[in-house]
Amino acid sequence: MDWRHNAACLDEDPELFFPVGSSSAALAQAERAKNICRTCTVVETCLKWALDTNQDAGVWGAHSEDERRTLKRRINRVHRV
């Protein structure tokens, strides 16, 4: 079975996980999405998938686009050392 079948977001509106912009409303929407992720049993798998497949939009594994970019840079730095 695919890990997505066990995701806490399965029955949520997908739009919630794709806030647009950086307004206070968009940031609040992203935080609501992350809160759902934080309850999820496959959150680590989701984050790994998003990093491995270069997802550049949305909240995946309780991380926004910017948070994933930062995490990926850190991972790449560690692997270069």
XYZ file of N, CA and C in Angstrom:
243
model
N 0.848 -1.187 0.000
C 0.000 0.000 0.000
C 0.891 1.247 0.000
N 0.514 2.223 -0.765
C 1.220 3.490 -0.847
C 1.084 4.251 0.470
N 2.149 4.902 0.912
C 2.145 5.629 2.183
C 1.056 6.694 2.226
N 0.691 7.248 1.070
C -0.318 8.315 1.041
C -1.694 7.845 1.500
N -1.939 6.546 1.434
C -3.219 6.015 1.911
C -3.345 6.127 3.427
N -2.230 6.304 4.114
C -2.237 6.440 5.572
C -2.059 7.879 6.030
N -2.028 8.811 5.116
C -1.761 10.208 5.448
C -2.948 10.861 6.155
N -2.641 11.689 7.143
C -3.677 12.412 7.882
C -4.422 13.392 6.982
N -3.796 13.810 5.898
C -4.403 14.793 4.995
C -5.329 14.167 3.960
N -5.429 12.874 3.954
C -6.167 12.155 2.916
C -7.578 12.700 2.696
N -8.275 13.024 3.769
C -9.656 13.499 3.659
C -9.782 15.015 3.784
N -8.651 15.707 3.754
C -8.661 17.171 3.844
C -8.730 17.775 2.443
N -9.143 19.026 2.382
C -9.155 19.757 1.120
C -7.707 19.987 0.686
N -7.304 19.485 -0.464
C -5.910 19.648 -0.910
C -5.466 21.111 -0.990
N -6.388 22.019 -1.269
C -6.046 23.445 -1.369
C -5.447 23.981 -0.075
N -5.835 23.391 1.061
C -5.301 23.829 2.348
C -3.782 23.735 2.365
N -3.233 22.761 1.673
C -1.797 22.495 1.706
C -1.017 23.289 0.658
N -1.710 24.183 -0.050
C -1.061 24.998 -1.077
C -1.440 26.469 -0.912
N -1.038 27.068 0.222
C -1.335 28.487 0.417
C -0.596 29.331 -0.626
N -1.200 30.448 -0.990
C -0.621 31.318 -2.011
C -0.170 32.617 -1.358
N 1.100 32.948 -1.552
C 1.626 34.210 -1.050
C 2.169 34.113 0.359
N 2.414 35.296 0.923
C 2.986 35.357 2.271
C 2.184 36.286 3.177
N 0.922 36.486 2.833
C 0.045 37.301 3.673
C -0.210 36.580 4.988
N -0.762 37.286 5.938
C -1.057 36.644 7.225
C -2.064 35.510 7.039
N -2.994 35.663 6.105
C -3.966 34.590 5.844
C -3.270 33.357 5.269
N -2.332 33.560 4.346
C -1.603 32.433 3.752
C -0.729 31.742 4.794
N -0.089 32.519 5.649
C 0.748 31.932 6.701
C -0.097 31.142 7.696
N -1.282 31.660 8.020
C -2.192 30.941 8.920
C -2.668 29.648 8.263
N -2.934 29.696 6.969
C -3.346 28.496 6.232
C -2.233 27.454 6.264
N -0.996 27.875 6.038
C 0.142 26.951 6.076
C 0.281 26.335 7.460
N 0.064 27.122 8.487
C 0.175 26.600 9.855
C -0.918 25.573 10.133
N -2.132 25.808 9.627
C -3.209 24.818 9.782
C -2.822 23.513 9.091
N -2.256 23.615 7.901
C -1.821 22.414 7.175
C -0.734 21.683 7.960
N 0.244 22.424 8.471
C 1.332 21.808 9.243
C 0.799 21.117 10.494
N -0.212 21.702 11.117
C -0.794 21.077 12.310
C -1.403 19.724 11.973
N -2.013 19.605 10.815
C -2.537 18.307 10.378
C -1.373 17.347 10.161
N -0.336 17.822 9.496
C 0.851 16.983 9.261
C 1.438 16.458 10.571
N 1.466 17.302 11.571
C 2.083 16.917 12.851
C 1.346 15.778 13.544
N 0.115 15.509 13.129
C -0.641 14.391 13.711
C -0.481 13.118 12.889
N 0.248 13.209 11.796
C 0.294 12.146 10.796
C 1.343 11.081 11.116
N 0.975 9.837 10.877
C 1.896 8.723 11.127
C 2.935 8.566 10.026
N 2.728 9.204 8.874
C 3.684 9.075 7.768
C 4.364 10.410 7.445
N 4.423 11.308 8.414
C 4.974 12.643 8.177
C 6.426 12.591 7.696
N 7.235 11.704 8.260
C 8.641 11.613 7.839
C 8.750 11.089 6.407
N 7.946 10.107 6.080
C 7.939 9.553 4.725
C 7.495 10.615 3.723
N 6.512 11.386 4.092
C 6.005 12.460 3.240
C 7.098 13.496 2.982
N 7.782 13.910 4.038
C 8.853 14.889 3.888
C 9.965 14.339 3.003
N 10.353 13.105 3.225
C 11.410 12.488 2.413
C 10.986 12.446 0.945
N 9.747 12.061 0.690
C 9.242 12.014 -0.681
C 9.299 13.402 -1.320
N 8.862 14.421 -0.578
C 8.869 15.785 -1.109
C 10.286 16.245 -1.434
N 11.236 15.908 -0.572
C 12.631 16.277 -0.829
C 13.193 15.497 -2.013
N 12.923 14.205 -2.043
C 13.454 13.342 -3.114
C 12.897 13.692 -4.490
N 11.659 14.180 -4.521
C 11.006 14.482 -5.800
C 10.969 15.985 -6.095
N 11.695 16.747 -5.278
C 11.828 18.203 -5.493
C 10.489 18.927 -5.587
N 9.589 18.624 -4.658
C 8.314 19.337 -4.624
C 8.591 20.793 -4.263
N 8.231 21.705 -5.136
C 8.569 23.106 -4.902
C 7.370 23.950 -4.477
N 6.251 23.327 -4.232
C 5.070 24.064 -3.789
C 4.337 23.266 -2.727
N 3.694 23.980 -1.832
C 2.840 23.335 -0.848
C 3.538 22.923 0.428
N 2.711 22.464 1.353
C 3.178 21.933 2.635
C 3.246 20.422 2.504
N 4.422 19.869 2.761
C 4.658 18.421 2.721
C 5.463 18.054 3.956
N 5.037 17.035 4.673
C 5.803 16.602 5.838
C 5.971 17.695 6.873
N 4.956 18.523 7.030
C 4.934 19.623 8.005
C 5.974 20.701 7.705
N 6.380 20.828 6.447
C 7.357 21.838 6.039
C 6.842 22.610 4.822
N 7.028 23.920 4.866
C 6.681 24.770 3.721
C 7.765 24.665 2.654
N 7.518 25.323 1.526
C 8.514 25.341 0.443
C 9.842 25.882 0.945
N 9.789 27.033 1.628
C 11.019 27.659 2.126
C 11.729 26.770 3.140
N 10.959 26.145 4.015
C 11.569 25.261 5.021
C 12.232 24.054 4.365
N 11.612 23.513 3.321
C 12.222 22.378 2.615
C 13.487 22.797 1.876
N 13.468 23.976 1.262
C 14.679 24.466 0.579
C 15.826 24.618 1.573
N 15.538 25.191 2.739
C 16.556 25.355 3.776
C 17.068 24.001 4.235
N 16.172 23.071 4.474
C 16.554 21.727 4.908
C 17.415 21.042 3.850
N 17.036 21.179 2.600
C 17.801 20.546 1.520
C 19.212 21.135 1.431
N 19.341 22.452 1.597
C 20.669 23.072 1.596
C 21.520 22.525 2.735
N 20.929 22.386 3.913
C 21.666 21.836 5.062
C 22.115 20.406 4.790
N 21.228 19.612 4.244
C 21.561 18.213 3.929
C 22.696 18.172 2.911
N 22.618 18.999 1.888
C 23.662 19.027 0.861
C 24.998 19.472 1.436
N 24.981 20.440 2.355
C 26.212 20.896 2.996
C 26.862 19.776 3.790
N 26.065 19.029 4.528
C 26.578 17.923 5.344
C 27.197 16.857 4.454
N 26.565 16.577 3.334
C 27.066 15.537 2.429
C 28.334 15.961 1.697
N 28.576 17.267 1.576
C 29.796 17.756 0.932
C 30.995 17.674 1.857
N 30.744 17.692 3.147
C 31.843 17.697 4.130
C 32.471 16.340 4.262
